[in-house]
mmCIF file of C-alpha atoms in Angstrom:
data_model
loop_
_atom_site.group_PDB
_atom_site.id
_atom_site.type_symbol
_atom_site.label_atom_id
_atom_site.label_comp_id
_atom_site.label_asym_id
_atom_site.label_seq_id
_atom_site.Cartn_x
_atom_site.Cartn_y
_atom_site.Cartn_z
ATOM 1 C CA MET A 1 76.681 131.395 94.263
ATOM 2 C CA THR A 2 75.224 127.887 94.258
ATOM 3 C CA ARG A 3 76.343 125.623 91.438
ATOM 4 C CA PHE A 4 73.884 123.213 89.888
ATOM 5 C CA LEU A 5 74.512 120.100 87.863
ATOM 6 C CA PRO A 6 74.073 120.522 84.113
ATOM 7 C CA ASP A 7 71.464 118.393 82.399
ATOM 8 C CA LEU A 8 73.434 115.243 81.698
ATOM 9 C CA PRO A 9 72.351 111.748 80.713
ATOM 10 C CA ALA A 10 71.623 109.356 83.567
ATOM 11 C CA SER A 11 74.704 107.301 82.676
ATOM 12 C CA SER A 12 76.921 110.243 83.636
ATOM 13 C CA ASP A 13 75.890 109.764 87.277
ATOM 14 C CA VAL A 14 78.195 106.745 87.307
ATOM 15 C CA MET A 15 80.566 107.808 84.544
ATOM 16 C CA LEU A 16 81.752 111.076 86.093
ATOM 17 C CA PRO A 17 82.729 109.707 89.534
ATOM 18 C CA SER A 18 84.381 106.694 87.885
ATOM 19 C CA LEU A 19 86.432 108.860 85.559
ATOM 20 C CA LEU A 20 87.393 111.177 88.407
ATOM 21 C CA ILE A 21 88.651 108.248 90.497
ATOM 22 C CA LEU A 22 90.533 106.621 87.619
ATOM 23 C CA GLY A 23 91.843 109.996 86.461
ATOM 24 C CA MET A 24 93.677 110.199 89.773
ATOM 25 C CA ALA A 25 94.574 106.492 89.968
ATOM 26 C CA LEU A 26 96.158 105.807 86.579
ATOM 27 C CA PRO A 27 98.819 108.578 86.621
ATOM 28 C CA MET A 28 100.049 107.432 90.041
ATOM 29 C CA LEU A 29 99.989 103.735 89.182
ATOM 30 C CA LEU A 30 103.621 103.896 88.031
ATOM 31 C CA LEU A 31 104.839 104.641 91.568
ATOM 32 C CA TYR A 32 102.832 101.853 93.173
ATOM 33 C CA ALA A 33 103.579 99.377 90.381
ATOM 34 C CA VAL A 34 107.300 100.005 90.763
ATOM 35 C CA ALA A 35 106.933 99.637 94.530
ATOM 36 C CA ALA A 36 104.891 96.414 94.426
ATOM 37 C CA LEU A 37 107.070 94.867 91.718
ATOM 38 C CA GLY A 38 110.303 96.371 93.053
ATOM 39 C CA PRO A 39 111.958 93.052 94.038
ATOM 40 C CA LEU A 40 111.214 91.674 90.531
ATOM 41 C CA LEU A 41 112.507 94.802 88.797
ATOM 42 C CA VAL A 42 115.703 94.822 90.851
ATOM 43 C CA HIS A 43 116.365 91.157 90.002
ATOM 44 C CA ASP A 44 115.329 91.229 86.330
ATOM 45 C CA LEU A 45 117.027 94.515 85.414
ATOM 46 C CA ALA A 46 120.102 93.842 87.593
ATOM 47 C CA ILE A 47 119.956 97.206 89.360
ATOM 48 C CA ALA A 48 120.582 98.375 92.914
ATOM 49 C CA PRO A 49 117.454 98.943 95.025
ATOM 50 C CA ALA A 50 118.206 102.667 95.316
ATOM 51 C CA ALA A 51 118.017 102.947 91.497
ATOM 52 C CA LEU A 52 114.242 102.566 91.645
ATOM 53 C CA GLY A 53 114.153 106.140 92.905
ATOM 54 C CA TYR A 54 115.525 107.390 89.614
ATOM 55 C CA LEU A 55 112.679 105.704 87.736
ATOM 56 C CA THR A 56 110.082 107.700 89.644
ATOM 57 C CA LEU A 57 112.293 110.816 89.676
ATOM 58 C CA ASN A 58 111.816 111.323 85.926
ATOM 59 C CA ALA A 59 108.040 111.085 86.166
ATOM 60 C CA PHE A 60 107.612 113.400 89.132
ATOM 61 C CA ALA A 61 110.212 115.926 87.965
ATOM 62 C CA VAL A 62 108.365 116.284 84.676
ATOM 63 C CA ALA A 63 105.069 116.477 86.569
ATOM 64 C CA ALA A 64 106.414 119.274 88.793
ATOM 65 C CA VAL A 65 107.489 121.362 85.773
ATOM 66 C CA LEU A 66 104.382 120.756 83.682
ATOM 67 C CA SER A 67 102.032 121.371 86.616
ATOM 68 C CA LEU A 68 102.923 125.053 86.426
ATOM 69 C CA ARG A 69 101.297 125.231 82.981
ATOM 70 C CA ALA A 70 98.643 122.573 83.476
ATOM 71 C CA GLY A 71 95.965 125.173 84.206
ATOM 72 C CA ALA A 72 96.639 127.015 80.953
ATOM 73 C CA LEU A 73 96.542 123.769 78.969
ATOM 74 C CA LEU A 74 93.274 122.810 80.666
ATOM 75 C CA ASP A 75 91.752 126.182 79.753
ATOM 76 C CA ARG A 76 92.788 125.724 76.119
ATOM 77 C CA LEU A 77 91.700 122.088 75.634
ATOM 78 C CA GLY A 78 88.730 121.884 78.006
ATOM 79 C CA PRO A 79 88.220 119.223 80.683
ATOM 80 C CA ARG A 80 87.076 116.387 78.405
ATOM 81 C CA SER A 81 89.989 116.601 75.938
ATOM 82 C CA THR A 82 92.438 117.080 78.813
ATOM 83 C CA LEU A 83 91.161 113.918 80.504
ATOM 84 C CA CYS A 84 91.589 111.997 77.240
ATOM 85 C CA LEU A 85 95.168 113.282 76.965
ATOM 86 C CA LEU A 86 95.809 112.134 80.548
ATOM 87 C CA PHE A 87 94.713 108.544 79.884
ATOM 88 C CA ALA A 88 96.467 108.439 76.477
ATOM 89 C CA SER A 89 99.846 109.400 77.988
ATOM 90 C CA VAL A 90 99.507 106.664 80.635
ATOM 91 C CA ALA A 91 98.633 104.086 77.955
ATOM 92 C CA LEU A 92 101.646 105.039 75.861
ATOM 93 C CA MET A 93 103.974 104.973 78.870
ATOM 94 C CA PHE A 94 103.017 101.480 80.046
ATOM 95 C CA ALA A 95 103.077 100.115 76.477
ATOM 96 C CA LEU A 96 106.615 101.407 75.867
ATOM 97 C CA MET A 97 107.881 100.238 79.256
ATOM 98 C CA ALA A 98 106.540 96.770 78.488
ATOM 99 C CA VAL A 99 108.545 96.383 75.266
ATOM 100 C CA LEU A 100 111.726 98.448 75.701
ATOM 101 C CA PRO A 101 114.776 96.557 77.035
ATOM 102 C CA GLY A 102 117.038 97.552 79.905
ATOM 103 C CA PHE A 103 116.642 99.912 82.811
ATOM 104 C CA CYS A 104 118.148 102.942 81.058
ATOM 105 C CA SER A 105 115.553 102.772 78.261
ATOM 106 C CA LEU A 106 112.760 102.894 80.824
ATOM 107 C CA LEU A 107 113.934 106.136 82.406
ATOM 108 C CA PRO A 108 112.868 108.602 79.655
ATOM 109 C CA VAL A 109 109.619 106.712 79.046
ATOM 110 C CA ALA A 110 108.651 107.113 82.699
ATOM 111 C CA ALA A 111 108.581 110.847 82.086
ATOM 112 C CA LEU A 112 105.325 110.348 80.167
ATOM 113 C CA ALA A 113 103.650 109.684 83.495
ATOM 114 C CA GLY A 114 104.649 113.213 84.484
ATOM 115 C CA LEU A 115 102.253 114.687 81.927
ATOM 116 C CA ALA A 116 99.349 112.676 83.271
ATOM 117 C CA GLN A 117 100.266 113.466 86.874
ATOM 118 C CA ALA A 118 100.460 117.193 86.118
ATOM 119 C CA LEU A 119 96.974 117.170 84.586
ATOM 120 C CA ALA A 120 95.263 114.923 87.147
ATOM 121 C CA ASN A 121 94.424 117.365 89.941
ATOM 122 C CA PRO A 122 93.611 120.447 87.792
ATOM 123 C CA VAL A 123 91.263 118.562 85.441
ATOM 124 C CA THR A 124 89.482 116.585 88.164
ATOM 125 C CA ASN A 125 89.119 119.663 90.383
ATOM 126 C CA GLN A 126 87.705 121.606 87.425
ATOM 127 C CA LEU A 127 85.235 118.851 86.604
ATOM 128 C CA ILE A 128 84.036 118.842 90.211
ATOM 129 C CA ALA A 129 83.697 122.632 90.325
ATOM 130 C CA GLN A 130 81.709 122.683 87.086
ATOM 131 C CA ARG A 131 79.585 119.533 87.286
ATOM 132 C CA VAL A 132 78.999 118.709 90.971
ATOM 133 C CA ARG A 133 76.558 120.399 93.350
ATOM 134 C CA LEU A 134 78.244 122.617 95.925
ATOM 135 C CA SER A 135 76.914 120.526 98.807
ATOM 136 C CA GLN A 136 78.498 117.378 97.320
ATOM 137 C CA GLN A 137 81.861 118.805 96.316
ATOM 138 C CA ALA A 138 83.735 117.986 99.524
ATOM 139 C CA PHE A 139 82.719 114.321 99.323
ATOM 140 C CA MET A 140 83.535 114.190 95.612
ATOM 141 C CA VAL A 141 86.992 115.637 96.217
ATOM 142 C CA GLY A 142 87.652 112.951 98.818
ATOM 143 C CA LEU A 143 86.232 110.293 96.487
ATOM 144 C CA LYS A 144 88.420 111.230 93.539
ATOM 145 C CA GLN A 145 91.522 111.680 95.706
ATOM 146 C CA SER A 146 90.949 108.158 97.034
ATOM 147 C CA GLY A 147 91.702 107.030 93.484
ATOM 148 C CA VAL A 148 95.409 107.497 94.202
ATOM 149 C CA GLN A 149 95.153 104.948 96.981
ATOM 150 C CA LEU A 150 92.986 102.714 94.805
ATOM 151 C CA ALA A 151 96.069 102.491 92.588
ATOM 152 C CA ALA A 152 98.130 101.379 95.592
ATOM 153 C CA LEU A 153 95.486 98.824 96.592
ATOM 154 C CA PHE A 154 95.329 97.466 93.052
ATOM 155 C CA ALA A 155 99.112 97.364 92.691
ATOM 156 C CA GLY A 156 99.581 95.551 95.989
ATOM 157 C CA LEU A 157 96.813 92.994 95.534
ATOM 158 C CA VAL A 158 96.759 92.342 91.795
ATOM 159 C CA LEU A 159 100.102 93.143 90.174
ATOM 160 C CA PRO A 160 102.327 90.659 92.062
ATOM 161 C CA GLY A 161 100.016 87.770 91.134
ATOM 162 C CA CYS A 162 99.680 89.071 87.580
ATOM 163 C CA ALA A 163 103.448 89.344 87.271
ATOM 164 C CA ARG A 164 103.831 85.690 88.347
ATOM 165 C CA LEU A 165 101.598 84.662 85.435
ATOM 166 C CA VAL A 166 102.726 86.960 82.606
ATOM 167 C CA GLY A 167 105.794 88.722 84.010
ATOM 168 C CA TRP A 168 106.045 92.357 85.008
ATOM 169 C CA ARG A 169 106.189 93.431 81.352
ATOM 170 C CA GLY A 170 102.960 91.580 80.657
ATOM 171 C CA ALA A 171 101.375 93.309 83.651
ATOM 172 C CA PHE A 172 102.440 96.667 82.227
ATOM 173 C CA LEU A 173 100.824 95.773 78.876
ATOM 174 C CA LEU A 174 97.542 95.080 80.640
ATOM 175 C CA MET A 175 97.758 98.500 82.301
ATOM 176 C CA ALA A 176 98.312 100.075 78.894
ATOM 177 C CA ALA A 177 95.182 98.380 77.546
ATOM 178 C CA LEU A 178 93.139 99.628 80.490
ATOM 179 C CA ALA A 179 94.320 103.216 80.014
ATOM 180 C CA ALA A 180 93.548 103.066 76.267
ATOM 181 C CA TRP A 181 89.991 101.919 77.016
ATOM 182 C CA LEU A 182 89.579 104.844 79.426
ATOM 183 C CA VAL A 183 90.473 107.287 76.626
ATOM 184 C CA CYS A 184 87.306 106.134 74.831
ATOM 185 C CA CYS A 185 85.258 106.393 78.034
ATOM 186 C CA ALA A 186 86.481 109.936 78.726
ATOM 187 C CA TRP A 187 85.579 111.053 75.215
ATOM 188 C CA ARG A 188 81.987 109.966 75.865
ATOM 189 C CA LEU A 189 81.722 112.404 78.793
ATOM 190 C CA PRO A 190 79.239 115.129 77.771
ATOM 191 C CA ALA A 191 80.933 118.428 76.957
ATOM 192 C CA LEU A 192 79.968 121.567 78.838
ATOM 193 C CA PRO A 193 78.931 124.774 77.059
ATOM 194 C CA LEU A 194 81.870 127.107 76.441
ATOM 195 C CA ALA A 195 80.247 129.777 78.570
ATOM 196 C CA ILE A 196 80.596 127.544 81.631
ATOM 197 C CA ALA A 197 84.086 126.209 80.894
ATOM 198 C CA ARG A 198 85.530 129.722 80.519
ATOM 199 C CA PRO A 199 89.270 130.314 81.014
ATOM 200 C CA LEU A 200 90.371 131.541 84.455
ATOM 201 C CA PRO A 201 93.143 134.068 85.197
ATOM 202 C CA PRO A 202 96.407 132.743 86.577
ATOM 203 C CA ALA A 203 96.677 132.421 90.348
ATOM 204 C CA ALA A 204 98.813 135.080 92.005
ATOM 205 C CA MET A 205 101.299 133.810 94.569
ATOM 206 C CA ASN A 206 100.228 134.606 98.124
ATOM 207 C CA ARG A 207 101.183 133.419 101.611
ATOM 208 C CA PRO A 208 98.446 130.759 102.072
ATOM 209 C CA LEU A 209 99.209 129.290 98.631
ATOM 210 C CA ALA A 210 102.967 129.318 99.271
ATOM 211 C CA LEU A 211 102.548 127.597 102.630
ATOM 212 C CA LEU A 212 100.215 124.968 101.193
ATOM 213 C CA MET A 213 102.741 124.326 98.417
ATOM 214 C CA ALA A 214 105.559 123.896 100.960
ATOM 215 C CA ILE A 215 103.438 121.495 103.027
ATOM 216 C CA GLN A 216 102.553 119.417 99.986
ATOM 217 C CA CYS A 217 106.184 119.275 98.917
ATOM 218 C CA CYS A 218 107.035 117.751 102.303
ATOM 219 C CA VAL A 219 104.115 115.318 102.074
ATOM 220 C CA GLY A 220 105.188 114.264 98.577
ATOM 221 C CA MET A 221 108.710 113.503 99.778
ATOM 222 C CA VAL A 222 107.378 111.333 102.562
ATOM 223 C CA LEU A 223 104.762 109.409 100.619
ATOM 224 C CA SER A 224 106.910 108.541 97.601
ATOM 225 C CA SER A 225 109.891 107.488 99.728
ATOM 226 C CA PHE A 226 107.835 105.485 102.200
ATOM 227 C CA VAL A 227 105.827 103.469 99.690
ATOM 228 C CA LEU A 228 108.689 102.943 97.186
ATOM 229 C CA PHE A 229 111.120 101.415 99.682
ATOM 230 C CA LEU A 230 108.494 99.752 101.894
ATOM 231 C CA PRO A 231 108.534 96.347 100.086
ATOM 232 C CA LEU A 232 112.322 96.250 100.102
ATOM 233 C CA HIS A 233 112.353 97.037 103.807
ATOM 234 C CA ALA A 234 109.729 94.368 104.477
ATOM 235 C CA VAL A 235 111.667 91.724 102.507
ATOM 236 C CA GLY A 236 114.785 92.745 104.426
ATOM 237 C CA LEU A 237 112.964 91.931 107.664
ATOM 238 C CA GLY A 238 112.265 88.420 106.384
ATOM 239 C CA LEU A 239 108.748 88.888 105.012
ATOM 240 C CA SER A 240 107.749 87.339 101.690
ATOM 241 C CA ALA A 241 107.225 89.346 98.519
ATOM 242 C CA THR A 242 103.497 88.599 98.821
ATOM 243 C CA SER A 243 103.419 90.077 102.317
ATOM 244 C CA ALA A 244 105.314 93.110 101.071
ATOM 245 C CA GLY A 245 102.721 93.586 98.342
ATOM 246 C CA GLY A 246 100.075 93.226 101.028
ATOM 247 C CA MET A 247 101.610 96.159 102.863
ATOM 248 C CA VAL A 248 101.288 98.306 99.749
ATOM 249 C CA ALA A 249 97.649 97.179 99.498
ATOM 250 C CA LEU A 250 97.072 98.027 103.168
ATOM 251 C CA PHE A 251 98.590 101.444 102.581
ATOM 252 C CA GLY A 252 96.137 101.964 99.715
ATOM 253 C CA ALA A 253 93.107 100.729 101.638
ATOM 254 C CA MET A 254 93.842 102.940 104.642
ATOM 255 C CA GLY A 255 94.457 105.886 102.350
ATOM 256 C CA MET A 256 91.120 105.417 100.581
ATOM 257 C CA LEU A 257 89.324 105.209 103.919
ATOM 258 C CA SER A 258 91.021 108.312 105.301
ATOM 259 C CA ARG A 259 90.315 110.406 102.223
ATOM 260 C CA LEU A 260 86.653 109.406 102.042
ATOM 261 C CA VAL A 261 86.082 110.143 105.744
ATOM 262 C CA LEU A 262 88.395 113.051 106.509
ATOM 263 C CA THR A 263 87.854 115.223 103.416
ATOM 264 C CA PRO A 264 84.142 115.858 104.152
ATOM 265 C CA LEU A 265 85.030 116.238 107.823
ATOM 266 C CA GLY A 266 87.584 118.885 106.991
ATOM 267 C CA ALA A 267 85.004 120.826 104.983
ATOM 268 C CA ARG A 268 82.839 121.137 108.098
ATOM 269 C CA LEU A 269 85.669 122.445 110.291
ATOM 270 C CA ALA A 270 86.275 126.143 110.857
ATOM 271 C CA GLU A 271 89.971 125.631 110.051
ATOM 272 C CA GLU A 272 91.077 122.605 108.030
ATOM 273 C CA ALA A 273 94.751 123.427 108.480
ATOM 274 C CA LEU A 274 94.496 122.345 112.133
ATOM 275 C CA LEU A 275 93.337 118.911 111.002
ATOM 276 C CA LEU A 276 96.209 118.973 108.506
ATOM 277 C CA ALA A 277 98.724 119.568 111.304
ATOM 278 C CA GLY A 278 97.215 116.816 113.457
ATOM 279 C CA LEU A 279 97.384 114.276 110.650
ATOM 280 C CA LEU A 280 100.988 115.123 109.902
ATOM 281 C CA LEU A 281 101.869 114.615 113.562
ATOM 282 C CA VAL A 282 100.162 111.194 113.546
ATOM 283 C CA SER A 283 102.140 110.325 110.433
ATOM 284 C CA ALA A 284 105.395 111.332 112.134
ATOM 285 C CA LEU A 285 104.556 109.027 115.052
ATOM 286 C CA SER A 286 103.850 106.225 112.571
ATOM 287 C CA ILE A 287 107.216 106.708 110.871
ATOM 288 C CA ALA A 288 108.877 106.619 114.284
ATOM 289 C CA LEU A 289 107.095 103.314 114.905
ATOM 290 C CA SER A 290 108.501 101.893 111.645
ATOM 291 C CA LEU A 291 112.010 102.653 112.883
ATOM 292 C CA ARG A 292 111.387 100.270 115.803
ATOM 293 C CA ALA A 293 110.404 97.365 113.509
ATOM 294 C CA ASP A 294 112.858 94.488 113.133
ATOM 295 C CA ALA A 295 112.835 90.817 112.200
ATOM 296 C CA GLY A 296 111.406 89.932 115.587
ATOM 297 C CA SER A 297 108.578 92.492 115.474
ATOM 298 C CA PRO A 298 107.393 92.941 111.858
ATOM 299 C CA GLY A 299 103.935 93.782 113.206
ATOM 300 C CA LEU A 300 105.212 97.253 114.051
ATOM 301 C CA LEU A 301 105.818 97.842 110.352
ATOM 302 C CA TRP A 302 102.228 96.827 109.548
ATOM 303 C CA LEU A 303 100.981 99.301 112.161
ATOM 304 C CA ALA A 304 103.216 102.027 110.726
ATOM 305 C CA VAL A 305 101.871 101.399 107.223
ATOM 306 C CA ALA A 306 98.287 101.693 108.463
ATOM 307 C CA GLY A 307 99.131 104.860 110.373
ATOM 308 C CA VAL A 308 100.762 106.619 107.426
ATOM 309 C CA GLY A 309 97.900 105.556 105.162
ATOM 310 C CA LEU A 310 95.302 106.916 107.589
ATOM 311 C CA SER A 311 97.090 110.217 108.149
ATOM 312 C CA ALA A 312 99.589 111.548 105.607
ATOM 313 C CA VAL A 313 97.629 110.251 102.619
ATOM 314 C CA ALA A 314 94.562 112.285 103.589
ATOM 315 C CA THR A 315 96.491 115.569 103.692
ATOM 316 C CA ASN A 316 96.668 115.866 99.897
ATOM 317 C CA ALA A 317 92.882 115.473 99.643
ATOM 318 C CA LEU A 318 92.409 118.086 102.348
ATOM 319 C CA ALA A 319 94.673 120.466 100.447
ATOM 320 C CA MET A 320 92.684 120.006 97.221
ATOM 321 C CA GLY A 321 89.437 120.507 99.134
ATOM 322 C CA MET A 322 90.788 123.786 100.507
ATOM 323 C CA LEU A 323 91.567 124.959 96.977
ATOM 324 C CA VAL A 324 88.064 124.100 95.773
ATOM 325 C CA ARG A 325 86.377 126.023 98.603
ATOM 326 C CA ASP A 326 88.697 128.970 99.340
ATOM 327 C CA SER A 327 89.125 131.748 96.765
ATOM 328 C CA ARG A 328 92.139 133.197 98.578
ATOM 329 C CA PHE A 329 94.393 130.508 97.103
ATOM 330 C CA GLY A 330 93.601 131.839 93.621
ATOM 331 C CA ALA A 331 91.856 130.592 90.467
ATOM 332 C CA LEU A 332 91.138 126.908 90.930
ATOM 333 C CA ALA A 333 92.852 125.323 87.907
ATOM 334 C CA HIS A 334 96.010 127.394 88.298
ATOM 335 C CA ALA A 335 96.214 127.097 92.090
ATOM 336 C CA SER A 336 95.731 123.328 91.722
ATOM 337 C CA GLY A 337 98.563 123.247 89.219
ATOM 338 C CA ARG A 338 100.940 125.086 91.544
ATOM 339 C CA VAL A 339 100.123 122.937 94.572
ATOM 340 C CA SER A 340 100.483 119.832 92.387
ATOM 341 C CA ALA A 341 103.852 121.119 91.157
ATOM 342 C CA ALA A 342 105.062 121.403 94.742
ATOM 343 C CA PHE A 343 103.689 117.968 95.614
ATOM 344 C CA PHE A 344 105.365 116.352 92.612
ATOM 345 C CA THR A 345 108.635 118.122 93.371
ATOM 346 C CA GLY A 346 108.541 116.379 96.731
ATOM 347 C CA MET A 347 107.593 113.089 95.085
ATOM 348 C CA ALA A 348 110.599 113.420 92.783
ATOM 349 C CA LEU A 349 113.103 114.395 95.455
ATOM 350 C CA GLY A 350 111.963 112.005 98.185
ATOM 351 C CA PRO A 351 113.093 108.663 96.722
ATOM 352 C CA VAL A 352 116.407 110.107 95.535
ATOM 353 C CA CYS A 353 117.221 111.628 98.939
ATOM 354 C CA SER A 354 116.103 108.471 100.707
ATOM 355 C CA GLY A 355 118.114 106.382 98.257
ATOM 356 C CA LEU A 356 121.258 108.298 99.186
ATOM 357 C CA LEU A 357 120.516 107.753 102.864
ATOM 358 C CA ILE A 358 119.922 104.046 102.240
ATOM 359 C CA ARG A 359 123.176 103.747 100.298
ATOM 360 C CA HIS A 360 124.987 105.393 103.225
ATOM 361 C CA ARG A 361 123.269 103.354 105.956
ATOM 362 C CA GLY A 362 122.813 100.119 103.973
ATOM 363 C CA ASP A 363 119.232 99.546 105.221
ATOM 364 C CA PRO A 364 115.999 100.722 103.496
ATOM 365 C CA GLY A 365 114.368 101.171 106.892
ATOM 366 C CA GLN A 366 116.870 103.869 107.879
ATOM 367 C CA ALA A 367 115.275 106.306 105.402
ATOM 368 C CA GLY A 368 112.620 106.825 108.078
ATOM 369 C CA TRP A 369 114.859 109.200 110.019
ATOM 370 C CA GLY A 370 114.836 111.709 107.190
ATOM 371 C CA LEU A 371 111.095 111.301 106.671
ATOM 372 C CA LEU A 372 110.476 111.964 110.356
ATOM 373 C CA LEU A 373 112.272 115.325 110.192
ATOM 374 C CA VAL A 374 110.366 116.318 107.031
ATOM 375 C CA LEU A 375 107.020 115.532 108.684
ATOM 376 C CA LEU A 376 107.855 117.617 111.737
ATOM 377 C CA LEU A 377 108.705 120.514 109.426
ATOM 378 C CA ALA A 378 105.381 120.077 107.581
ATOM 379 C CA THR A 379 103.502 120.098 110.905
ATOM 380 C CA GLY A 380 105.041 123.482 111.783
ATOM 381 C CA LEU A 381 104.161 124.867 108.362
ATOM 382 C CA SER A 382 100.551 123.723 108.817
ATOM 383 C CA LEU A 383 100.297 125.672 112.051
ATOM 384 C CA TRP A 384 101.686 128.708 110.229
ATOM 385 C CA LEU A 385 98.996 128.239 107.587
ATOM 386 C CA VAL A 386 96.342 128.414 110.313
ATOM 387 C CA ARG A 387 97.574 131.902 111.194
ATOM 388 C CA ALA A 388 97.955 132.931 107.566
ATOM 389 C CA ARG A 389 94.344 132.153 106.648
ATOM 390 C CA GLY A 390 92.812 133.706 109.725
ATOM 391 C CA ARG A 391 89.129 133.625 108.627
ATOM 392 C CA PRO A 392 86.548 131.158 107.228
ATOM 393 C CA ALA A 393 87.057 129.906 103.713
ATOM 394 C CA LEU A 394 85.217 131.229 100.668
ATOM 395 C CA ALA A 395 84.117 129.331 97.604
ATOM 396 C CA PRO A 396 86.279 129.936 94.518
ATOM 397 C CA GLY A 397 85.004 132.779 92.415
ATOM 398 C CA VAL A 398 83.277 134.534 95.336
ATOM 399 C CA ASP A 399 84.226 138.181 95.649
ATOM 400 C CA ASP A 400 83.909 139.838 99.031
ATOM 401 C CA ALA A 401 83.110 143.143 97.418
ATOM 402 C CA ASP A 402 80.259 141.773 95.341
ATOM 403 C CA PRO A 403 77.078 141.325 97.413
ATOM 404 C CA ASP A 404 75.489 139.264 94.699
ATOM 405 C CA GLN A 405 78.188 136.646 95.064
ATOM 406 C CA SER A 406 78.356 136.517 98.868
#
């Protein structure tokens, strides 16, 4: 059945895409802010580099747990109130991190980002399914998923310079103010009639959903580890902190480009999981390239950053696009929550596992060996998913047995 846009004010034509992008960007800003400002945090808080992984662990562990119930919370509150809650939790987190002393006091506060991260994909996917024309949904999914990389681009380009002027705590206060302003913007989003925003039944576990969750867990491990320890690895090769921040920005820019281009492309393919496998293989090759980088050839690290940004980053957007279009994964909000839970589990585990490897090897770049193995595993799982799906995708809510819906 074709979905049509509700009658909304003209201002919503700009408001909805903007809120979708920022709804994905703000919850993930903690990871990229910690990555871009990692050398400052390590120096100011007097911690070991591997300890940064524990800061993001709290956020993503909470996100993984809460994602399992994010669909139910979304059904109860509705998309608009859920989006307000998302931005409010980010505002509170950055405000508290800006004023609380010591590294240990920041750890529990970082868990607030987990709430926002758990809500991000379910609420933005639901808004797209309810408010965006069917023909435009694939592009809109790619657009909103690019918001995650917008956060990386912003963190790499803006936050290091901002921290030089007002310190990293001052930069966090500015992020809190931005998130608080977005609460007001989200509340102005026109509400949908209750008949349209009806609750959906929970998603039953099935093989395609389980495989997609496993793939996204692997992707989460790779992305969080790679971007968190990238600046430390770059500085270890003799690059400046500004250049290291530039790598985070490059990662974000390439990720935005890949999600905007590859998500609509995937929607036109007979089997998106094949594209998923190809991108994961490219990402594995890029990680292998990063292992060859040294002080004499830092350009290889720049190429690896671009490669991971263009490949692995797009896989999460492809996964969300598959959920929006294929009813076999289950009810959209709940399936999104489960896939997000798997992704955030990987995001939580990745930096900790890589931190242990770094502590053992003594070099942030050596974490790439573990990431390479994880990517090869994810590639194999993607090929399994191709076999598990076995037929063209269906739009969510379409029932094969109902001719009126086919």
